[in-house]
Amino acid sequence: MKFTLSWLKEHLETEADVAAVADAMTMAGLEVEEVHDPIAALAPFTVAKIVSAERHPNADRLQVCQVETVDGMKEIVCGAPNARAGLTTIYAPIGAYVPGLGVTLVEKPVRGVVSNGMLCSGAELELADDSDGILELDDTLRVGEPAAGVFGAEPVIDFEVTPNRPDWLGVAGIARDLAAAGVGTLKTPKVEPIAGTFVSPVTVRIDAPGMCPTFGGRFIRGVKNGPSPEWLKRRLEAIGLRSINRLVDVTNLISYDRARPLHVYDVAKLVGDEIVVRAGQAARDTGEPEHLIALDGKTYAVDPAMCVISDASGERPIGLGGVMGGESTGCSDETTDVFVECAWFDPILIAQTGRTLTLNSDAQYRFARGVDTHSVRDGLELATKLILDLCGGEPSEIAIVGEPPAPPSAFAFDPARVGSLTGLTLTDDRIAEILTALGFEVARGSPWSVTPPTWRRDAEGPADLVEEVARIEGFGELPSTPLPDQGAPSRGVLSPRQARVRLARRALAAMGYAEAVTWSFTKQSIAALFGGGDETLVLENPIAADLDCMRPSVLPNLIQAAARNAARGHADAALFEIGPIYLDDQPNGQRTVIAGLIAPRSARHWGGVAEDALFALKGDLMALLEQLGAPVASLQLVQGQNRGWWHPGRSARLQLGPKNVMVEFGALHPRVLKALDAEAPMLAFEIVLDAVPEPRGAKSKARGAASLANLMPLTRDFAFVVEDGKATGDLVRAVAGADKALITDVRVFDVYRGTGVPEGMKSVALEVEIQPVEATLTEAGIEALSAKVVGAAVKAGAALRS
């Protein structure tokens, strides 16, 4: 919302300058975004007169002008087609910044002739001027007169209107709040009724009272349309509106002056003598939605949820109620008879229409926030006065159809609430003075009865009135009271789950993974690739077409994130995310997972990507599980799960029994990566945090005594023959459990299949690390331990290789 200081002063008697007004608005809760001062921008520019204009010796389209300026006679090169002797225009000296061009003038030759300044067009000064050449001004202007005075430039205040204050969308509403805040005295002119001399020949019928409860109109005949007077043009152009003609400019002026949108129809272009307010409908002959060519030149398809203004036939739309009029009945210079519309439309309906059509007009913006329900008659009277003053004509009687919504109801208010909620110490008289100045009706009693005005339907209870009083009295007047000393602040206590999430986040970051935060949604077709996409998890109102389903896994989001990084030159990605997934086959449907993904991309080499990337991922995974306190030693490694997004030969899962699957990890299937426009290989894991059992017993935060071995460890190698299909991890766990006191680690250093090993079998070579505790092991002790290792391996289905 924009307005000028002179416009404000038509409603507010004040001596405050623009800075004081902006400060007062800010303190009263109006969020000022910018104060634009064109006077400062136009300071270097002055009036000048061209004495002579000769063709440039080296360019046919340029002229060398001798110009009388405030700095004396100057020679200026000009390319404007209208540059001629005797023309009065605007001169910019060397060193001036030209806002429309974004350049500072310097003295330099133009095709061999030095130009000592510039003659300016309206666009170069950021003025509303459609001409191709330089400005042509009145010959009576004096050379050297400042351009700011010539164009009537003045500061413009631009502020953000909150959705609950539609009355601020009119200058009169802003003046009312500033007057209540003590900036000046409110002097908004009273609306005087204008008597009609005949009954309007155009009538109105409302077929959709839910969309438009009340509709007022007035016929004015014998008007003379045309360009608006200079004062009206300047007022509209100062706030960024383009002057069109007198009739249209009147409606725009009232919309910004009183927050009261109107519309004017050219009666000669109406079919019949009735205007119908109805819902959108399909064409009778084709069944297709009806269309409207609006005043912006665009064609809009109308549906039954939109309010349509049509002519007497009921079939031709001539406007979208509360949004925009139709091109077919727009006013032109030939217009002589008009019908002025002033109605009230349902705000929710207008807001939805704007969203559906992506159409945001000044009228739609105001109606969607709630125009004063009882301003129909006043709006017509204001429009009538301005039209008669500017265009002449003879008005009919006002015809209003329907009834506006009921005014707000009174509610009880205890003025003591002001002190209890804000700490302000104000007298009852001061509180009543503020509320009355804002338009509230105050009936004192015990308690008070306060009735909000029709333009303040946001005030629904006592707390709203307290806010109004505090806002106008000034937030700077609120008492400052320090909080009582409560001693040392208590430290936050995390739940076990929160602690594990924080631990996992830190651990993965330390491993070099970057955290990603993605949507909890994905596309239904993508969800289907990861075992989801059930209709029960499809969103009814998604935020985007490709985010219409709750995600069954975090992996598709991480894959797409890695693919986007790769497309921007960062292919070697390592990402993780901790968040929810949604499953339709689970009782609660939601699980928290920790997912990680790496896209290993080595430098160009004939060997390709290193084969140990999968083992590195597994190492990160096992380290993370140990950090979370998972029973790593008891986990079972199961390969070959039938999950379509995992590579069947390079993936596995970790579980505690067949029903508690804690982790899935491995290489992602190339088919799935191709569907997500990602390049293989990509490796990932997904930990179901809900399935990871919490460690038994609370861990002490204090460190225990260090237990350091004082004896050297030793290793022994064993080779076992086992079935080829048997998991090597099972054999490793069995050997590690042969003597938990002495065996500290078991490592696989070779797997062999071939000559010397039976068909369908494999040889697994293990290095067993032994750590003596109390005394150095004797040969007999080592042999006894070896026998335990072999025995444990035999129980696991292996045999010592001979």
mmCIF file of C-alpha atoms in Angstrom, residues 442-747:
data_model
loop_
_atom_site.group_PDB
_atom_site.id
_atom_site.type_symbol
_atom_site.label_atom_id
_atom_site.label_comp_id
_atom_site.label_asym_id
_atom_site.label_seq_id
_atom_site.Cartn_x
_atom_site.Cartn_y
_atom_site.Cartn_z
ATOM 1 C CA VAL A 442 -17.981 2.495 24.070
ATOM 2 C CA ALA A 443 -20.832 2.262 26.567
ATOM 3 C CA ARG A 444 -19.421 2.587 30.070
ATOM 4 C CA GLY A 445 -20.831 0.444 32.789
ATOM 5 C CA SER A 446 -19.756 -2.490 34.872
ATOM 6 C CA PRO A 447 -18.335 -3.923 32.696
ATOM 7 C CA TRP A 448 -18.115 -1.748 29.594
ATOM 8 C CA SER A 449 -19.934 -2.716 26.408
ATOM 9 C CA VAL A 450 -17.836 -2.136 23.287
ATOM 10 C CA THR A 451 -19.108 -2.430 19.715
ATOM 11 C CA PRO A 452 -16.511 -2.690 16.920
ATOM 12 C CA PRO A 453 -17.116 -0.663 13.748
ATOM 13 C CA THR A 454 -18.086 -2.473 10.575
ATOM 14 C CA TRP A 455 -14.566 -2.025 9.180
ATOM 15 C CA ARG A 456 -12.949 -3.724 12.211
ATOM 16 C CA ARG A 457 -14.319 -7.269 12.214
ATOM 17 C CA ASP A 458 -10.920 -8.500 13.415
ATOM 18 C CA ALA A 459 -11.704 -7.181 16.929
ATOM 19 C CA GLU A 460 -13.595 -10.069 18.502
ATOM 20 C CA GLY A 461 -12.838 -9.879 22.215
ATOM 21 C CA PRO A 462 -11.262 -8.003 25.122
ATOM 22 C CA ALA A 463 -7.696 -9.038 24.259
ATOM 23 C CA ASP A 464 -8.074 -7.381 20.837
ATOM 24 C CA LEU A 465 -9.084 -4.104 22.507
ATOM 25 C CA VAL A 466 -6.115 -4.298 24.871
ATOM 26 C CA GLU A 467 -3.850 -4.662 21.842
ATOM 27 C CA GLU A 468 -5.433 -1.605 20.221
ATOM 28 C CA VAL A 469 -4.930 0.500 23.353
ATOM 29 C CA ALA A 470 -1.293 -0.596 23.756
ATOM 30 C CA ARG A 471 -0.607 -0.007 20.050
ATOM 31 C CA ILE A 472 -1.956 3.532 20.048
ATOM 32 C CA GLU A 473 -0.554 4.507 23.437
ATOM 33 C CA GLY A 474 2.805 3.307 22.126
ATOM 34 C CA PHE A 475 4.732 0.113 22.652
ATOM 35 C CA GLY A 476 7.550 2.317 23.909
ATOM 36 C CA GLU A 477 5.386 3.119 26.936
ATOM 37 C CA LEU A 478 5.229 -0.492 28.064
ATOM 38 C CA PRO A 479 6.982 -0.835 31.436
ATOM 39 C CA SER A 480 10.291 -2.644 31.509
ATOM 40 C CA THR A 481 10.449 -5.039 34.462
ATOM 41 C CA PRO A 482 13.307 -7.511 34.813
ATOM 42 C CA LEU A 483 12.389 -11.112 35.415
ATOM 43 C CA PRO A 484 13.065 -12.421 38.925
ATOM 44 C CA ASP A 485 16.348 -14.221 39.409
ATOM 45 C CA GLN A 486 15.653 -17.948 39.263
ATOM 46 C CA GLY A 487 19.212 -18.981 39.900
ATOM 47 C CA ALA A 488 21.185 -21.069 37.471
ATOM 48 C CA PRO A 489 19.075 -22.125 34.499
ATOM 49 C CA SER A 490 18.127 -25.753 34.443
ATOM 50 C CA ARG A 491 19.743 -27.798 31.724
ATOM 51 C CA GLY A 492 17.498 -29.354 29.162
ATOM 52 C CA VAL A 493 16.846 -33.061 29.493
ATOM 53 C CA LEU A 494 16.773 -35.092 26.316
ATOM 54 C CA SER A 495 14.733 -38.232 25.961
ATOM 55 C CA PRO A 496 16.695 -41.390 25.065
ATOM 56 C CA ARG A 497 15.469 -41.117 21.469
ATOM 57 C CA GLN A 498 16.496 -37.454 21.212
ATOM 58 C CA ALA A 499 19.889 -38.251 22.677
ATOM 59 C CA ARG A 500 20.455 -41.035 20.152
ATOM 60 C CA VAL A 501 19.397 -38.798 17.249
ATOM 61 C CA ARG A 502 21.853 -36.126 18.366
ATOM 62 C CA LEU A 503 24.572 -38.733 18.824
ATOM 63 C CA ALA A 504 23.931 -40.176 15.361
ATOM 64 C CA ARG A 505 23.980 -36.718 13.784
ATOM 65 C CA ARG A 506 27.323 -35.882 15.331
ATOM 66 C CA ALA A 507 28.834 -39.272 14.519
ATOM 67 C CA LEU A 508 27.869 -39.152 10.848
ATOM 68 C CA ALA A 509 29.093 -35.575 10.529
ATOM 69 C CA ALA A 510 32.418 -36.652 12.020
ATOM 70 C CA MET A 511 32.626 -39.410 9.392
ATOM 71 C CA GLY A 512 32.347 -36.796 6.636
ATOM 72 C CA TYR A 513 28.648 -37.059 5.794
ATOM 73 C CA ALA A 514 26.701 -33.859 5.117
ATOM 74 C CA GLU A 515 23.225 -33.627 6.615
ATOM 75 C CA ALA A 516 20.309 -33.185 4.219
ATOM 76 C CA VAL A 517 16.868 -31.961 5.224
ATOM 77 C CA THR A 518 14.315 -32.986 2.610
ATOM 78 C CA TRP A 519 10.536 -33.163 2.323
ATOM 79 C CA SER A 520 8.606 -35.968 4.029
ATOM 80 C CA PHE A 521 6.796 -36.355 0.695
ATOM 81 C CA THR A 522 7.700 -37.722 -2.684
ATOM 82 C CA LYS A 523 6.004 -38.553 -5.952
ATOM 83 C CA GLN A 524 3.624 -41.513 -5.846
ATOM 84 C CA SER A 525 5.391 -43.261 -8.716
ATOM 85 C CA ILE A 526 8.727 -42.867 -6.903
ATOM 86 C CA ALA A 527 7.220 -44.157 -3.651
ATOM 87 C CA ALA A 528 6.090 -47.258 -5.569
ATOM 88 C CA LEU A 529 9.726 -47.993 -6.479
ATOM 89 C CA PHE A 530 10.504 -48.206 -2.749
ATOM 90 C CA GLY A 531 7.590 -50.371 -1.669
ATOM 91 C CA GLY A 532 5.140 -47.529 -1.023
ATOM 92 C CA GLY A 533 2.708 -45.447 -3.029
ATOM 93 C CA ASP A 534 -0.417 -46.929 -1.454
ATOM 94 C CA GLU A 535 -3.530 -44.786 -1.914
ATOM 95 C CA THR A 536 -3.877 -44.384 1.862
ATOM 96 C CA LEU A 537 -0.647 -42.362 1.882
ATOM 97 C CA VAL A 538 -1.503 -40.095 -1.065
ATOM 98 C CA LEU A 539 -2.128 -36.479 -0.070
ATOM 99 C CA GLU A 540 -5.452 -34.812 -0.883
ATOM 100 C CA ASN A 541 -3.912 -31.335 -1.098
ATOM 101 C CA PRO A 542 -0.192 -31.667 -1.925
ATOM 102 C CA ILE A 543 2.078 -28.628 -1.893
ATOM 103 C CA ALA A 544 3.367 -29.626 -5.335
ATOM 104 C CA ALA A 545 2.390 -32.079 -8.046
ATOM 105 C CA ASP A 546 5.597 -34.115 -7.551
ATOM 106 C CA LEU A 547 5.166 -34.253 -3.748
ATOM 107 C CA ASP A 548 1.812 -36.018 -3.563
ATOM 108 C CA CYS A 549 2.663 -39.053 -1.415
ATOM 109 C CA MET A 550 4.157 -39.677 2.032
ATOM 110 C CA ARG A 551 7.599 -41.205 1.592
ATOM 111 C CA PRO A 552 8.107 -44.909 2.450
ATOM 112 C CA SER A 553 11.878 -44.377 2.622
ATOM 113 C CA VAL A 554 14.337 -41.513 2.946
ATOM 114 C CA LEU A 555 16.506 -42.981 0.189
ATOM 115 C CA PRO A 556 14.668 -41.533 -2.869
ATOM 116 C CA ASN A 557 15.071 -38.024 -1.470
ATOM 117 C CA LEU A 558 18.767 -38.585 -0.793
ATOM 118 C CA ILE A 559 19.260 -40.088 -4.255
ATOM 119 C CA GLN A 560 17.655 -37.047 -5.886
ATOM 120 C CA ALA A 561 19.727 -34.712 -3.711
ATOM 121 C CA ALA A 562 22.922 -36.496 -4.733
ATOM 122 C CA ALA A 563 21.839 -36.373 -8.391
ATOM 123 C CA ARG A 564 21.269 -32.606 -8.147
ATOM 124 C CA ASN A 565 24.721 -32.189 -6.648
ATOM 125 C CA ALA A 566 26.227 -34.268 -9.442
ATOM 126 C CA ALA A 567 24.426 -32.163 -12.063
ATOM 127 C CA ARG A 568 26.124 -29.099 -10.579
ATOM 128 C CA GLY A 569 29.606 -30.572 -10.612
ATOM 129 C CA HIS A 570 29.740 -32.174 -7.126
ATOM 130 C CA ALA A 571 29.391 -35.856 -7.901
ATOM 131 C CA ASP A 572 31.275 -37.340 -4.917
ATOM 132 C CA ALA A 573 28.468 -36.969 -2.377
ATOM 133 C CA ALA A 574 28.094 -38.341 1.150
ATOM 134 C CA LEU A 575 24.711 -37.435 2.640
ATOM 135 C CA PHE A 576 22.606 -38.454 5.603
ATOM 136 C CA GLU A 577 19.171 -37.603 6.957
ATOM 137 C CA ILE A 578 17.343 -38.475 10.160
ATOM 138 C CA GLY A 579 13.591 -38.278 9.838
ATOM 139 C CA PRO A 580 10.263 -40.078 9.502
ATOM 140 C CA ILE A 581 9.049 -42.549 6.931
ATOM 141 C CA TYR A 582 5.466 -43.698 6.471
ATOM 142 C CA LEU A 583 4.457 -47.325 5.921
ATOM 143 C CA ASP A 584 0.955 -48.581 5.204
ATOM 144 C CA ASP A 585 1.643 -52.097 6.498
ATOM 145 C CA GLN A 586 2.616 -51.074 10.044
ATOM 146 C CA PRO A 587 0.284 -50.563 13.046
ATOM 147 C CA ASN A 588 1.329 -46.948 13.654
ATOM 148 C CA GLY A 589 2.437 -46.282 10.103
ATOM 149 C CA GLN A 590 5.380 -44.037 10.992
ATOM 150 C CA ARG A 591 8.987 -44.910 11.746
ATOM 151 C CA THR A 592 12.070 -42.831 12.440
ATOM 152 C CA VAL A 593 15.079 -43.821 10.359
ATOM 153 C CA ILE A 594 18.719 -42.828 9.998
ATOM 154 C CA ALA A 595 19.664 -43.013 6.343
ATOM 155 C CA GLY A 596 23.027 -42.471 4.711
ATOM 156 C CA LEU A 597 24.116 -42.443 1.085
ATOM 157 C CA ILE A 598 27.425 -42.208 -0.702
ATOM 158 C CA ALA A 599 28.025 -41.744 -4.422
ATOM 159 C CA PRO A 600 31.670 -42.787 -4.777
ATOM 160 C CA ARG A 601 33.292 -41.064 -7.729
ATOM 161 C CA SER A 602 37.039 -41.642 -8.043
ATOM 162 C CA ALA A 603 39.327 -39.832 -10.468
ATOM 163 C CA ARG A 604 39.373 -41.156 -14.035
ATOM 164 C CA HIS A 605 41.119 -44.533 -13.908
ATOM 165 C CA TRP A 606 40.961 -47.766 -15.876
ATOM 166 C CA GLY A 607 40.036 -49.620 -12.692
ATOM 167 C CA GLY A 608 36.857 -47.591 -12.173
ATOM 168 C CA VAL A 609 35.398 -46.948 -8.734
ATOM 169 C CA ALA A 610 37.261 -48.563 -5.867
ATOM 170 C CA GLU A 611 35.742 -51.926 -4.938
ATOM 171 C CA ASP A 612 36.149 -51.285 -1.243
ATOM 172 C CA ALA A 613 33.487 -48.502 -1.203
ATOM 173 C CA LEU A 614 30.832 -50.947 -0.031
ATOM 174 C CA PHE A 615 33.082 -52.204 2.766
ATOM 175 C CA ALA A 616 33.812 -48.603 3.761
ATOM 176 C CA LEU A 617 30.072 -47.960 3.971
ATOM 177 C CA LYS A 618 29.626 -51.057 6.106
ATOM 178 C CA GLY A 619 32.436 -49.868 8.361
ATOM 179 C CA ASP A 620 30.706 -46.502 8.829
ATOM 180 C CA LEU A 621 27.455 -48.288 9.523
ATOM 181 C CA MET A 622 28.920 -50.608 12.164
ATOM 182 C CA ALA A 623 30.728 -47.700 13.832
ATOM 183 C CA LEU A 624 27.462 -45.772 13.986
ATOM 184 C CA LEU A 625 25.593 -48.737 15.471
ATOM 185 C CA GLU A 626 28.246 -49.085 18.158
ATOM 186 C CA GLN A 627 27.872 -45.394 18.972
ATOM 187 C CA LEU A 628 24.112 -45.906 19.340
ATOM 188 C CA GLY A 629 24.667 -48.797 21.737
ATOM 189 C CA ALA A 630 23.257 -51.437 19.406
ATOM 190 C CA PRO A 631 24.203 -55.083 20.190
ATOM 191 C CA VAL A 632 26.574 -55.295 17.242
ATOM 192 C CA ALA A 633 28.027 -58.659 18.278
ATOM 193 C CA SER A 634 24.577 -60.249 18.246
ATOM 194 C CA LEU A 635 23.475 -58.946 14.854
ATOM 195 C CA GLN A 636 22.807 -61.431 12.082
ATOM 196 C CA LEU A 637 23.920 -60.565 8.556
ATOM 197 C CA VAL A 638 21.384 -61.794 6.002
ATOM 198 C CA GLN A 639 21.934 -61.467 2.284
ATOM 199 C CA GLY A 640 19.658 -61.724 -0.713
ATOM 200 C CA GLN A 641 16.529 -59.951 0.537
ATOM 201 C CA ASN A 642 13.959 -59.482 -2.191
ATOM 202 C CA ARG A 643 13.680 -55.675 -2.135
ATOM 203 C CA GLY A 644 13.468 -54.102 -5.571
ATOM 204 C CA TRP A 645 15.551 -51.005 -4.830
ATOM 205 C CA TRP A 646 18.612 -52.923 -3.556
ATOM 206 C CA HIS A 647 21.167 -54.603 -5.797
ATOM 207 C CA PRO A 648 20.490 -58.331 -5.233
ATOM 208 C CA GLY A 649 24.164 -59.303 -5.249
ATOM 209 C CA ARG A 650 25.591 -56.382 -3.277
ATOM 210 C CA SER A 651 23.172 -55.742 -0.435
ATOM 211 C CA ALA A 652 22.293 -57.223 2.922
ATOM 212 C CA ARG A 653 20.428 -56.557 6.149
ATOM 213 C CA LEU A 654 21.285 -56.700 9.818
ATOM 214 C CA GLN A 655 18.721 -58.147 12.157
ATOM 215 C CA LEU A 656 18.081 -59.453 15.642
ATOM 216 C CA GLY A 657 16.098 -62.504 14.675
ATOM 217 C CA PRO A 658 13.859 -62.753 11.603
ATOM 218 C CA LYS A 659 11.243 -60.267 12.865
ATOM 219 C CA ASN A 660 13.488 -57.389 13.979
ATOM 220 C CA VAL A 661 15.224 -56.038 10.898
ATOM 221 C CA MET A 662 17.322 -53.111 12.109
ATOM 222 C CA VAL A 663 19.300 -52.136 9.020
ATOM 223 C CA GLU A 664 19.283 -52.532 5.267
ATOM 224 C CA PHE A 665 22.413 -51.538 3.364
ATOM 225 C CA GLY A 666 24.292 -52.092 0.143
ATOM 226 C CA ALA A 667 24.363 -50.905 -3.454
ATOM 227 C CA LEU A 668 21.207 -49.396 -4.917
ATOM 228 C CA HIS A 669 19.743 -51.034 -7.998
ATOM 229 C CA PRO A 670 20.777 -49.347 -11.294
ATOM 230 C CA ARG A 671 17.189 -49.567 -12.536
ATOM 231 C CA VAL A 672 15.938 -47.464 -9.618
ATOM 232 C CA LEU A 673 18.765 -44.965 -10.003
ATOM 233 C CA LYS A 674 17.963 -44.565 -13.685
ATOM 234 C CA ALA A 675 14.302 -43.892 -12.848
ATOM 235 C CA LEU A 676 15.426 -41.092 -10.526
ATOM 236 C CA ASP A 677 17.829 -39.667 -13.136
ATOM 237 C CA ALA A 678 20.827 -40.596 -10.980
ATOM 238 C CA GLU A 679 24.065 -42.201 -12.094
ATOM 239 C CA ALA A 680 25.233 -45.501 -10.611
ATOM 240 C CA PRO A 681 26.887 -46.549 -8.419
ATOM 241 C CA MET A 682 25.271 -45.308 -5.221
ATOM 242 C CA LEU A 683 25.564 -47.077 -1.868
ATOM 243 C CA ALA A 684 23.278 -46.500 1.093
ATOM 244 C CA PHE A 685 22.016 -47.708 4.423
ATOM 245 C CA GLU A 686 18.793 -47.166 6.334
ATOM 246 C CA ILE A 687 18.598 -47.795 10.089
ATOM 247 C CA VAL A 688 15.159 -48.135 11.661
ATOM 248 C CA LEU A 689 15.809 -46.308 14.915
ATOM 249 C CA ASP A 690 12.662 -47.749 16.496
ATOM 250 C CA ALA A 691 14.094 -51.267 15.977
ATOM 251 C CA VAL A 692 17.453 -50.546 17.647
ATOM 252 C CA PRO A 693 17.167 -51.674 21.289
ATOM 253 C CA GLU A 694 18.342 -49.217 23.890
ATOM 254 C CA PRO A 695 21.398 -50.252 25.944
ATOM 255 C CA ARG A 696 20.574 -51.933 29.193
ATOM 256 C CA GLY A 697 21.246 -49.825 32.239
ATOM 257 C CA ALA A 698 22.097 -46.159 32.311
ATOM 258 C CA LYS A 699 25.636 -45.367 31.373
ATOM 259 C CA SER A 700 27.587 -43.364 33.874
ATOM 260 C CA LYS A 701 28.849 -40.047 32.577
ATOM 261 C CA ALA A 702 32.085 -40.517 34.546
ATOM 262 C CA ARG A 703 34.872 -42.479 32.914
ATOM 263 C CA GLY A 704 35.913 -45.683 34.598
ATOM 264 C CA ALA A 705 39.464 -46.701 35.372
ATOM 265 C CA ALA A 706 41.611 -47.355 32.333
ATOM 266 C CA SER A 707 42.188 -51.031 31.579
ATOM 267 C CA LEU A 708 45.407 -51.304 29.596
ATOM 268 C CA ALA A 709 47.029 -54.645 28.798
ATOM 269 C CA ASN A 710 50.661 -54.932 29.880
ATOM 270 C CA LEU A 711 51.347 -57.993 27.721
ATOM 271 C CA MET A 712 51.950 -58.119 23.970
ATOM 272 C CA PRO A 713 49.133 -59.575 21.830
ATOM 273 C CA LEU A 714 49.744 -62.414 19.376
ATOM 274 C CA THR A 715 47.922 -63.729 16.327
ATOM 275 C CA ARG A 716 47.190 -67.157 14.915
ATOM 276 C CA ASP A 717 45.916 -67.940 11.405
ATOM 277 C CA PHE A 718 43.256 -70.562 10.618
ATOM 278 C CA ALA A 719 41.757 -71.708 7.304
ATOM 279 C CA PHE A 720 38.319 -73.313 7.374
ATOM 280 C CA VAL A 721 36.353 -74.965 4.605
ATOM 281 C CA VAL A 722 32.686 -74.020 4.665
ATOM 282 C CA GLU A 723 29.697 -74.182 2.318
ATOM 283 C CA ASP A 724 29.888 -71.487 -0.357
ATOM 284 C CA GLY A 725 26.415 -70.179 0.458
ATOM 285 C CA LYS A 726 27.082 -69.796 4.178
ATOM 286 C CA ALA A 727 27.683 -66.262 5.429
ATOM 287 C CA THR A 728 31.301 -65.645 6.408
ATOM 288 C CA GLY A 729 30.092 -63.335 9.174
ATOM 289 C CA ASP A 730 28.477 -66.270 10.976
ATOM 290 C CA LEU A 731 31.818 -68.087 11.018
ATOM 291 C CA VAL A 732 33.608 -64.966 12.287
ATOM 292 C CA ARG A 733 31.125 -64.566 15.162
ATOM 293 C CA ALA A 734 31.412 -68.209 16.111
ATOM 294 C CA VAL A 735 35.216 -68.038 16.269
ATOM 295 C CA ALA A 736 35.140 -64.754 18.200
ATOM 296 C CA GLY A 737 32.916 -66.390 20.812
ATOM 297 C CA ALA A 738 35.250 -69.334 21.391
ATOM 298 C CA ASP A 739 36.986 -67.479 24.259
ATOM 299 C CA LYS A 740 35.749 -63.938 24.823
ATOM 300 C CA ALA A 741 38.334 -63.292 27.529
ATOM 301 C CA LEU A 742 41.373 -63.874 25.287
ATOM 302 C CA ILE A 743 40.161 -63.347 21.691
ATOM 303 C CA THR A 744 39.946 -59.606 20.982
ATOM 304 C CA ASP A 745 39.442 -59.615 17.208
ATOM 305 C CA VAL A 746 38.837 -61.916 14.240
ATOM 306 C CA ARG A 747 39.633 -60.707 10.724
#
